[in-house]
Amino acid sequence: MTIALGVLVSGSGSNLQAIIDRVREGSIDADIRIVISNKPEALGLDRAREAGIPTACALHADFPVREDFDREVVRLLRGAGVEWVALAGFMRILTPEFLTPFAGRVVNIHPALLPACAGLHAQRQQAEHGVRLAGCTVHFVDEEMDHGPIVIQGAVPAFPGDDAESLGARILEMEHRIYPQALQWIAQGRVRVEGRQVLVDGAGRACGGPFWTNPPLESPFDR
Amino acid sequence: MTIALGVLVSGSGSNLQAIIDRVREGSIDADIRIVISNKPEALGLDRAREAGIPTACALHADFPVREDFDREVVRLLRGAGVEWVALAGFMRILTPEFLTPFAGRVVNIHPALLPACAGLHAQRQQAEHGVRLAGCTVHFVDEEMDHGPIVIQGAVPAFPGDDAESLGARILEMEHRIYPQALQWIAQGRVRVEGRQVLVDGAGRACGGPFWTNPPLESPFDR
């Protein structure tokens, strides 16, 4: 099975790049139909163009009402035949205008072990709190920010002296593993949501190893 | 070096028991001088008595003003020659009356990966949120609840179907590892606080293995 994926970006789109690379090598059974940004200068758009993926821009300024913006994004996604939506650094809360048409089919990655450090600047929040275990979370999107049911979490160590940048770089490596893994589980039809619990059919039980994730990473994401 | 330790409990005191056991086997260089409870029926008091450790009770009801309660606990601890204080399920926020005399010498364990799920019922909070990585945190105590600088954190997996009890049991096993480990680092004089960062001299850098903690556990706590 191959899913038709749309990716929403606002910035550098390094998670988008990880997804593009994994799709190219055949590790995610997805077809990236379109990459949409709310910022025309987003580097993520360049990454998409280089990969030959259609792009589109929807500017806040053109849609004074948030719902109109969301409707335009839905129109663009539907026009591209998108079934599943992955947010990759898309800095905007979504309204029901967006979430209802794609109910249960929007996922996001957040650079912290939710519910810790939701919101902006999660890497800085973690560094400033002095956590020893930082990490990232792939979750379904609901109307509350960084709140929906969790698919997978990955932990990375934080050390005294870490700042938002050094810690953020360590978290980002883990993001680039767990987001493609989660999307492949979705593409394989193995992901089921029951209330706030996300079941991944056939997933192992985390029990150590080099990558501190749960569920555990599967090949090729565990290398 | 052996530190003179006081332990404060309110309930079953299973962390107290882990500390008693580790002191007995010589793995924590501490002398438990006194165990104090704010509840006369706390099982932790029985555990202390069985281990031949002096006990005392300070009842809220006898001290209508919170500061008076704290002063009484300080009096009891000082009378027992205590240098360091470990909270083990002690359900009461401490005031400066307590924290000033023992500044920088009070530690606590919280059953979540702080800053996630501070406050009461952390295990239930984690289960109900549907986290995939749960855990626990040993931290210095300041006047904000579950907030002070972090010494060590340990992660455990959470699974769909987990409730507060099943998840809590898994977290508790990790608590019984990291709390004794943190106390031994303190007893060895290896722990230094700089702002919100806690440095453990000579501690390794977490890099996988069966126990997801940072800093990594050292012998005999890594078995």
Short mmCIF file of C-alpha atoms in Angstrom, two decimals:
data_model
loop_
_atom_site.label_atom_id
_atom_site.label_comp_id
_atom_site.label_asym_id
_atom_site.label_seq_id
_atom_site.Cartn_x
_atom_site.Cartn_y
_atom_site.Cartn_z
CA MET A 1 0.00 0.00 0.00
CA THR A 2 1.22 3.50 -0.77
CA ILE A 3 -0.31 6.50 0.98
CA ALA A 4 -0.73 9.90 -0.66
CA LEU A 5 1.05 12.30 1.67
CA GLY A 6 0.97 16.07 1.98
CA VAL A 7 3.62 17.85 4.07
CA LEU A 8 3.16 21.28 5.66
CA VAL A 9 6.25 23.31 6.51
CA SER A 10 7.06 26.78 7.79
CA GLY A 11 10.83 26.64 8.01
CA SER A 12 13.93 24.70 7.11
CA GLY A 13 12.07 21.46 6.64
CA SER A 14 14.78 19.11 7.83
CA ASN A 15 12.12 16.58 8.80
CA LEU A 16 10.66 16.99 5.32
CA GLN A 17 14.11 16.15 3.92
CA ALA A 18 14.31 13.03 6.11
CA ILE A 19 10.90 11.97 4.82
CA ILE A 20 11.87 12.68 1.18
CA ASP A 21 15.07 10.65 1.59
CA ARG A 22 13.26 7.71 3.18
CA VAL A 23 10.55 7.73 0.53
CA ARG A 24 13.21 7.78 -2.19
CA GLU A 25 15.05 4.81 -0.76
CA GLY A 26 11.76 2.91 -0.50
CA SER A 27 11.58 2.86 3.32
CA ILE A 28 8.32 4.79 3.54
CA ASP A 29 5.56 3.53 1.26
CA ALA A 30 4.32 7.03 0.51
CA ASP A 31 3.91 9.32 -2.43
CA ILE A 32 4.54 12.94 -1.42
CA ARG A 33 1.93 14.72 -3.50
CA ILE A 34 2.52 18.27 -2.35
CA VAL A 35 4.50 20.41 0.08
CA ILE A 36 2.71 23.50 1.33
CA SER A 37 4.21 26.39 3.27
CA ASN A 38 2.69 29.41 4.96
CA LYS A 39 5.97 31.24 4.37
CA PRO A 40 7.20 31.78 0.81
CA GLU A 41 10.83 31.87 1.91
CA ALA A 42 10.68 28.49 3.70
CA LEU A 43 13.72 26.40 2.80
CA GLY A 44 11.39 23.41 2.87
CA LEU A 45 9.88 24.60 -0.43
CA ASP A 46 13.34 24.50 -2.05
CA ARG A 47 13.88 20.99 -0.75
CA ALA A 48 10.59 19.91 -2.28
CA ARG A 49 11.34 21.56 -5.64
CA GLU A 50 14.74 19.89 -5.75
CA ALA A 51 13.03 16.56 -5.19
CA GLY A 52 10.54 17.29 -7.97
CA ILE A 53 7.59 17.53 -5.57
CA PRO A 54 4.81 20.05 -6.34
CA THR A 55 4.73 22.99 -3.94
CA ALA A 56 2.24 25.62 -2.94
CA CYS A 57 2.15 28.64 -0.67
CA ALA A 58 -0.73 29.91 1.41
CA LEU A 59 0.02 33.25 3.04
CA HIS A 60 -1.58 34.33 6.29
CA ALA A 61 -1.85 37.88 5.00
CA ASP A 62 -4.16 36.76 2.21
CA PHE A 63 -6.60 35.22 4.67
CA PRO A 64 -7.54 37.56 7.48
CA VAL A 65 -9.79 34.88 8.97
CA ARG A 66 -7.95 31.78 10.16
CA GLU A 67 -10.72 29.48 8.90
CA ASP A 68 -10.30 30.83 5.36
CA PHE A 69 -6.60 30.03 5.47
CA ASP A 70 -7.37 26.49 6.60
CA ARG A 71 -9.96 26.04 3.86
CA GLU A 72 -7.41 27.09 1.26
CA VAL A 73 -4.89 24.55 2.56
CA VAL A 74 -7.57 21.85 2.43
CA ARG A 75 -8.36 22.85 -1.15
CA LEU A 76 -4.70 22.57 -2.12
CA LEU A 77 -4.30 19.20 -0.40
CA ARG A 78 -7.44 17.77 -1.93
CA GLY A 79 -6.43 19.05 -5.34
CA ALA A 80 -3.25 17.02 -4.97
CA GLY A 81 -5.15 13.92 -3.90
CA VAL A 82 -3.67 13.90 -0.39
CA GLU A 83 -4.96 11.34 2.14
CA TRP A 84 -2.55 11.89 5.02
CA VAL A 85 -0.94 15.11 6.24
CA ALA A 86 2.39 15.41 8.02
CA LEU A 87 3.25 18.67 9.76
CA ALA A 88 6.99 19.32 9.67
CA GLY A 89 7.68 22.49 11.59
CA PHE A 90 4.39 24.03 10.54
CA MET A 91 3.92 26.87 12.99
CA ARG A 92 0.21 27.36 13.06
CA ILE A 93 -2.61 25.87 15.08
CA LEU A 94 -5.20 24.21 12.90
CA THR A 95 -8.94 24.80 13.15
CA PRO A 96 -11.78 22.31 12.62
CA GLU A 97 -12.00 23.65 9.05
CA PHE A 98 -8.79 21.76 8.47
CA LEU A 99 -8.98 18.97 11.02
CA THR A 100 -12.50 17.77 10.20
CA PRO A 101 -11.82 16.96 6.53
CA PHE A 102 -8.61 15.17 7.55
CA ALA A 103 -9.89 13.77 10.83
CA GLY A 104 -7.46 11.24 12.29
CA ARG A 105 -5.09 11.73 9.35
CA VAL A 106 -2.86 14.56 10.50
CA VAL A 107 0.36 13.90 12.40
CA ASN A 108 3.00 16.18 13.84
CA ILE A 109 6.42 15.92 15.41
CA HIS A 110 7.30 17.90 18.52
CA PRO A 111 10.88 18.24 19.82
CA ALA A 112 10.17 17.22 23.43
CA LEU A 113 8.85 14.30 25.44
CA LEU A 114 5.25 15.48 25.57
CA PRO A 115 3.45 16.44 27.72
CA ALA A 116 6.72 18.10 28.79
CA CYS A 117 7.62 21.37 27.08
CA ALA A 118 4.71 21.81 24.71
CA GLY A 119 4.64 25.00 22.68
CA LEU A 120 7.38 27.09 21.16
CA HIS A 121 11.10 26.72 21.77
CA ALA A 122 10.82 23.25 23.27
CA GLN A 123 14.55 22.65 22.91
CA ARG A 124 15.31 25.82 24.85
CA GLN A 125 12.68 24.96 27.46
CA GLN A 126 14.36 21.59 28.02
CA ALA A 127 17.88 23.01 28.14
CA GLU A 128 16.88 25.77 30.55
CA HIS A 129 15.01 23.38 32.83
CA GLY A 130 18.12 21.20 33.00
CA VAL A 131 16.41 17.97 32.00
CA ARG A 132 18.63 14.90 31.72
CA LEU A 133 16.33 13.07 29.32
CA ALA A 134 15.10 15.13 26.39
CA GLY A 135 13.47 13.81 23.24
CA CYS A 136 10.74 14.07 20.67
CA THR A 137 7.21 12.87 20.05
CA VAL A 138 5.18 11.97 16.95
CA HIS A 139 1.50 12.52 17.68
CA PHE A 140 -1.85 12.87 15.99
CA VAL A 141 -3.00 16.44 15.76
CA ASP A 142 -6.07 17.69 17.54
CA GLU A 143 -7.26 21.22 18.24
CA GLU A 144 -5.06 21.62 21.30
CA MET A 145 -1.45 22.44 20.59
CA ASP A 146 0.99 19.50 20.90
CA HIS A 147 -1.68 17.42 22.55
CA GLY A 148 -3.10 14.59 20.41
CA PRO A 149 -2.59 10.81 20.85
CA ILE A 150 1.06 9.74 20.80
CA VAL A 151 2.41 7.30 18.18
CA ILE A 152 6.05 7.09 19.25
CA GLN A 153 8.48 8.88 21.55
CA GLY A 154 12.26 8.86 21.46
CA ALA A 155 14.56 10.00 24.27
CA VAL A 156 18.04 11.47 24.01
CA PRO A 157 20.38 12.44 26.84
CA ALA A 158 20.96 16.06 27.82
CA PHE A 159 24.17 17.16 29.49
CA PRO A 160 25.24 20.07 31.69
CA GLY A 161 26.46 22.75 29.34
CA ASP A 162 23.93 21.88 26.65
CA ASP A 163 22.11 24.84 25.20
CA ALA A 164 19.09 24.93 22.92
CA GLU A 165 21.32 24.43 19.89
CA SER A 166 23.44 21.51 21.03
CA LEU A 167 20.48 19.77 22.59
CA GLY A 168 18.29 20.60 19.60
CA ALA A 169 20.80 18.97 17.24
CA ARG A 170 20.75 15.77 19.31
CA ILE A 171 16.95 15.76 19.39
CA LEU A 172 16.82 16.39 15.63
CA GLU A 173 18.74 13.19 14.89
CA MET A 174 16.09 11.30 16.81
CA GLU A 175 13.29 13.21 15.03
CA HIS A 176 14.71 12.05 11.71
CA ARG A 177 14.38 8.46 12.89
CA ILE A 178 10.99 8.40 14.59
CA TYR A 179 9.02 10.53 12.14
CA PRO A 180 9.79 8.35 9.09
CA GLN A 181 9.20 5.26 11.25
CA ALA A 182 5.79 6.52 12.33
CA LEU A 183 4.83 7.39 8.76
CA GLN A 184 5.84 3.94 7.56
CA TRP A 185 3.69 2.33 10.28
CA ILE A 186 0.82 4.48 9.04
CA ALA A 187 1.53 3.57 5.40
CA GLN A 188 1.54 -0.09 6.39
CA GLY A 189 -1.91 0.33 7.94
CA ARG A 190 -0.62 -0.77 11.33
CA VAL A 191 -1.66 2.29 13.37
CA ARG A 192 -4.93 2.42 15.26
CA VAL A 193 -6.14 5.11 17.70
CA GLU A 194 -8.31 4.17 20.68
CA GLY A 195 -9.04 7.20 22.82
CA ARG A 196 -5.65 8.59 23.73
CA GLN A 197 -3.86 5.28 23.09
CA VAL A 198 -2.19 4.57 19.77
CA LEU A 199 -1.74 0.90 18.94
CA VAL A 200 0.89 -0.13 16.42
CA ASP A 201 0.10 -3.66 15.24
CA GLY A 202 3.02 -6.01 15.64
CA ALA A 203 5.31 -3.42 17.22
CA GLY A 204 7.87 -4.72 19.64
CA ARG A 205 8.10 -3.81 23.29
CA ALA A 206 10.90 -1.42 24.04
CA CYS A 207 13.61 -3.16 26.02
CA GLY A 208 16.84 -1.25 25.68
CA GLY A 209 19.30 -1.04 22.86
CA PRO A 210 20.98 2.01 21.38
CA PHE A 211 17.81 3.94 20.49
CA TRP A 212 15.60 4.90 23.36
CA THR A 213 12.26 4.83 21.64
CA ASN A 214 8.92 3.23 22.32
CA PRO A 215 7.69 1.44 20.27
CA PRO A 216 11.16 0.25 19.26
CA LEU A 217 12.42 1.24 15.81
CA GLU A 218 12.25 -1.35 13.07
CA SER A 219 14.60 -1.82 10.13
CA PRO A 220 15.77 0.35 8.38
CA PHE A 221 15.05 3.06 10.95
CA ASP A 222 17.00 1.29 13.68
CA ARG A 223 20.35 1.80 12.01
CA MET B 1 32.83 9.56 53.57
CA THR B 2 29.50 8.69 55.15
CA ILE B 3 26.65 11.19 55.10
CA ALA B 4 24.11 11.52 57.91
CA LEU B 5 20.75 11.09 56.19
CA GLY B 6 17.22 11.87 57.29
CA VAL B 7 14.28 10.48 55.31
CA LEU B 8 10.80 12.03 55.25
CA VAL B 9 7.84 9.81 54.35
CA SER B 10 4.06 10.06 54.20
CA GLY B 11 3.11 6.66 52.87
CA SER B 12 4.32 3.17 52.11
CA GLY B 13 7.95 4.21 51.89
CA SER B 14 9.04 1.73 49.23
CA ASN B 15 11.80 4.14 48.21
CA LEU B 16 12.80 4.31 51.88
CA GLN B 17 13.05 0.50 51.83
CA ALA B 18 15.25 0.60 48.70
CA ILE B 19 17.51 3.11 50.45
CA ILE B 20 17.62 1.03 53.67
CA ASP B 21 18.50 -2.09 51.66
CA ARG B 22 21.25 -0.32 49.72
CA VAL B 23 22.73 1.23 52.86
CA ARG B 24 22.74 -2.18 54.55
CA GLU B 25 24.58 -3.84 51.67
CA GLY B 26 27.12 -1.01 51.71
CA SER B 27 26.13 0.49 48.34
CA ILE B 28 25.18 3.89 49.76
CA ASP B 29 27.72 5.41 52.13
CA ALA B 30 25.04 6.83 54.39
CA ASP B 31 23.88 6.52 57.94
CA ILE B 32 20.10 6.88 58.16
CA ARG B 33 19.77 8.83 61.39
CA ILE B 34 16.01 9.26 61.49
CA VAL B 35 12.82 8.64 59.52
CA ILE B 36 10.08 11.24 60.02
CA SER B 37 6.47 11.02 58.91
CA ASN B 38 3.62 13.50 58.91
CA LYS B 39 1.23 10.57 59.16
CA PRO B 40 1.41 8.24 62.17
CA GLU B 41 0.05 5.30 60.19
CA ALA B 42 2.68 5.55 57.42
CA LEU B 43 4.04 2.09 56.61
CA GLY B 44 7.40 3.78 56.14
CA LEU B 45 7.64 4.18 59.93
CA ASP B 46 7.26 0.41 60.35
CA ARG B 47 9.98 -0.20 57.79
CA ALA B 48 12.30 2.11 59.71
CA ARG B 49 11.53 0.48 63.06
CA GLU B 50 12.19 -2.96 61.61
CA ALA B 51 15.55 -1.70 60.40
CA GLY B 52 16.35 -0.28 63.84
CA ILE B 53 16.24 3.32 62.63
CA PRO B 54 14.89 6.01 65.01
CA THR B 55 11.53 7.41 63.96
CA ALA B 56 9.47 10.48 64.71
CA CYS B 57 6.09 11.86 63.79
CA ALA B 58 5.11 15.45 63.22
CA LEU B 59 1.39 15.90 62.73
CA HIS B 60 -0.07 18.72 60.69
CA ALA B 61 -2.90 19.05 63.13
CA ASP B 62 -0.49 19.99 65.93
CA PHE B 63 0.91 22.87 63.88
CA PRO B 64 -1.80 25.13 62.49
CA VAL B 65 0.86 27.30 60.85
CA ARG B 66 2.86 25.53 58.16
CA GLU B 67 6.08 27.25 59.23
CA ASP B 68 5.75 25.83 62.74
CA PHE B 69 5.45 22.33 61.31
CA ASP B 70 8.58 22.88 59.24
CA ARG B 71 10.49 24.21 62.27
CA GLU B 72 9.57 21.10 64.25
CA VAL B 73 10.87 18.84 61.46
CA VAL B 74 14.10 20.84 61.36
CA ARG B 75 14.41 20.43 65.15
CA LEU B 76 13.96 16.66 64.86
CA LEU B 77 16.44 16.37 62.00
CA ARG B 78 19.05 18.49 63.77
CA GLY B 79 18.56 16.53 66.97
CA ALA B 80 19.45 13.42 65.00
CA GLY B 81 22.53 15.06 63.48
CA VAL B 82 21.15 14.94 59.94
CA GLU B 83 23.13 16.64 57.13
CA TRP B 84 21.16 15.55 54.07
CA VAL B 85 17.42 15.02 53.69
CA ALA B 86 15.74 12.64 51.25
CA LEU B 87 12.01 12.98 50.63
CA ALA B 88 10.43 9.62 49.88
CA GLY B 89 6.78 10.16 49.11
CA PHE B 90 6.55 13.08 51.51
CA MET B 91 3.37 14.86 50.50
CA ARG B 92 3.91 18.37 51.65
CA ILE B 93 5.49 21.45 50.13
CA LEU B 94 8.30 22.79 52.21
CA THR B 95 8.72 26.39 53.28
CA PRO B 96 11.92 28.42 53.66
CA GLU B 97 11.75 27.56 57.38
CA PHE B 98 12.81 24.08 56.31
CA LEU B 99 14.69 24.75 53.09
CA THR B 100 16.95 27.49 54.42
CA PRO B 101 18.57 25.42 57.20
CA PHE B 102 19.06 22.55 54.73
CA ALA B 103 19.76 24.69 51.65
CA GLY B 104 21.02 22.56 48.77
CA ARG B 105 20.78 19.41 50.89
CA VAL B 106 17.24 18.22 50.25
CA VAL B 107 16.45 15.82 47.41
CA ASN B 108 13.21 14.28 46.19
CA ILE B 109 12.09 11.65 43.72
CA HIS B 110 9.14 12.27 41.41
CA PRO B 111 7.48 9.50 39.37
CA ALA B 112 7.58 11.28 35.98
CA LEU B 113 10.07 12.76 33.56
CA LEU B 114 9.92 16.31 34.87
CA PRO B 115 8.89 18.89 33.80
CA ALA B 116 6.17 16.53 32.53
CA CYS B 117 3.43 15.61 34.96
CA ALA B 118 4.48 17.50 38.07
CA GLY B 119 2.12 17.34 41.02
CA LEU B 120 -0.09 14.62 42.36
CA HIS B 121 -0.94 11.35 40.61
CA ALA B 122 1.91 11.60 38.13
CA GLN B 123 1.53 7.94 37.16
CA ARG B 124 -2.12 8.45 36.35
CA GLN B 125 -1.36 11.67 34.47
CA GLN B 126 1.12 9.78 32.28
CA ALA B 127 -1.18 6.82 31.69
CA GLU B 128 -4.12 9.03 30.82
CA HIS B 129 -2.08 11.20 28.47
CA GLY B 130 -0.97 8.07 26.65
CA VAL B 131 2.77 8.75 26.87
CA ARG B 132 5.06 6.10 25.39
CA LEU B 133 8.05 7.08 27.53
CA ALA B 134 7.33 7.46 31.22
CA GLY B 135 9.88 7.66 33.99
CA CYS B 136 11.13 9.27 37.15
CA THR B 137 13.37 12.10 38.29
CA VAL B 138 15.61 12.73 41.30
CA HIS B 139 15.90 16.45 41.89
CA PHE B 140 16.97 18.98 44.46
CA VAL B 141 14.06 20.53 46.28
CA ASP B 142 13.23 24.20 46.02
CA GLU B 143 10.12 26.10 47.02
CA GLU B 144 8.27 25.22 43.81
CA MET B 145 6.73 21.78 43.69
CA ASP B 146 8.70 19.18 41.68
CA HIS B 147 10.85 21.90 40.23
CA GLY B 148 14.46 21.98 41.51
CA PRO B 149 17.66 21.07 39.62
CA ILE B 150 17.67 17.51 38.24
CA VAL B 151 20.30 14.96 39.32
CA ILE B 152 19.21 11.95 37.25
CA GLN B 153 16.26 10.83 35.16
CA GLY B 154 15.27 7.32 34.16
CA ALA B 155 12.80 6.38 31.42
CA VAL B 156 10.57 3.32 31.19
CA PRO B 157 8.24 2.34 28.35
CA ALA B 158 4.47 2.75 28.62
CA PHE B 159 2.12 0.57 26.61
CA PRO B 160 -1.47 0.85 25.39
CA GLY B 161 -3.61 -0.69 28.11
CA ASP B 162 -1.36 0.53 30.89
CA ASP B 163 -3.18 2.14 33.77
CA ALA B 164 -1.78 4.12 36.68
CA GLU B 165 -1.06 0.92 38.57
CA SER B 166 0.73 -1.11 35.91
CA LEU B 167 2.69 1.92 34.74
CA GLY B 168 3.37 2.98 38.31
CA ALA B 169 4.87 -0.43 39.10
CA ARG B 170 7.23 -0.15 36.14
CA ILE B 171 8.24 3.36 37.14
CA LEU B 172 8.77 2.24 40.76
CA GLU B 173 11.41 -0.30 39.72
CA MET B 174 13.32 2.53 38.08
CA GLU B 175 12.81 4.75 41.15
CA HIS B 176 14.45 2.08 43.29
CA ARG B 177 17.51 2.23 41.03
CA ILE B 178 17.99 5.94 40.46
CA TYR B 179 17.26 7.22 43.97
CA PRO B 180 19.91 5.07 45.67
CA GLN B 181 22.31 5.90 42.82
CA ALA B 182 21.76 9.64 43.27
CA LEU B 183 22.23 9.37 47.04
CA GLN B 184 25.48 7.46 46.59
CA TRP B 185 26.77 10.15 44.20
CA ILE B 186 25.92 12.68 46.90
CA ALA B 187 27.58 10.59 49.59
CA GLN B 188 30.69 10.35 47.42
CA GLY B 189 30.78 14.14 47.19
CA ARG B 190 30.50 14.01 43.40
CA VAL B 191 27.39 16.17 42.98
CA ARG B 192 27.60 19.89 42.26
CA VAL B 193 24.77 22.29 41.40
CA GLU B 194 25.37 25.21 39.02
CA GLY B 195 22.18 27.13 38.40
CA ARG B 196 19.73 24.56 37.14
CA GLN B 197 22.46 22.16 36.01
CA VAL B 198 23.61 19.31 38.24
CA LEU B 199 27.09 18.01 37.54
CA VAL B 200 28.07 14.52 38.68
CA ASP B 201 31.85 14.26 38.69
CA GLY B 202 33.11 11.34 36.65
CA ALA B 203 29.66 10.22 35.53
CA GLY B 204 29.47 8.52 32.16
CA ARG B 205 27.52 9.79 29.19
CA ALA B 206 24.33 7.86 28.58
CA CYS B 207 24.64 5.79 25.42
CA GLY B 208 22.13 3.00 25.47
CA GLY B 209 22.08 -0.24 27.39
CA PRO B 210 19.25 -1.83 29.32
CA PHE B 211 18.59 1.07 31.70
CA TRP B 212 17.46 4.29 30.10
CA THR B 213 18.92 6.73 32.57
CA ASN B 214 21.11 9.78 32.33
CA PRO B 215 23.66 9.90 33.86
CA PRO B 216 24.11 6.14 33.36
CA LEU B 217 23.84 3.95 36.43
CA GLU B 218 27.06 2.69 37.98
CA SER B 219 27.71 -0.56 39.78
CA PRO B 220 25.90 -1.95 41.76
CA PHE B 221 22.85 0.06 40.65
CA ASP B 222 23.18 -1.02 37.01
CA ARG B 223 22.31 -4.65 37.73
#
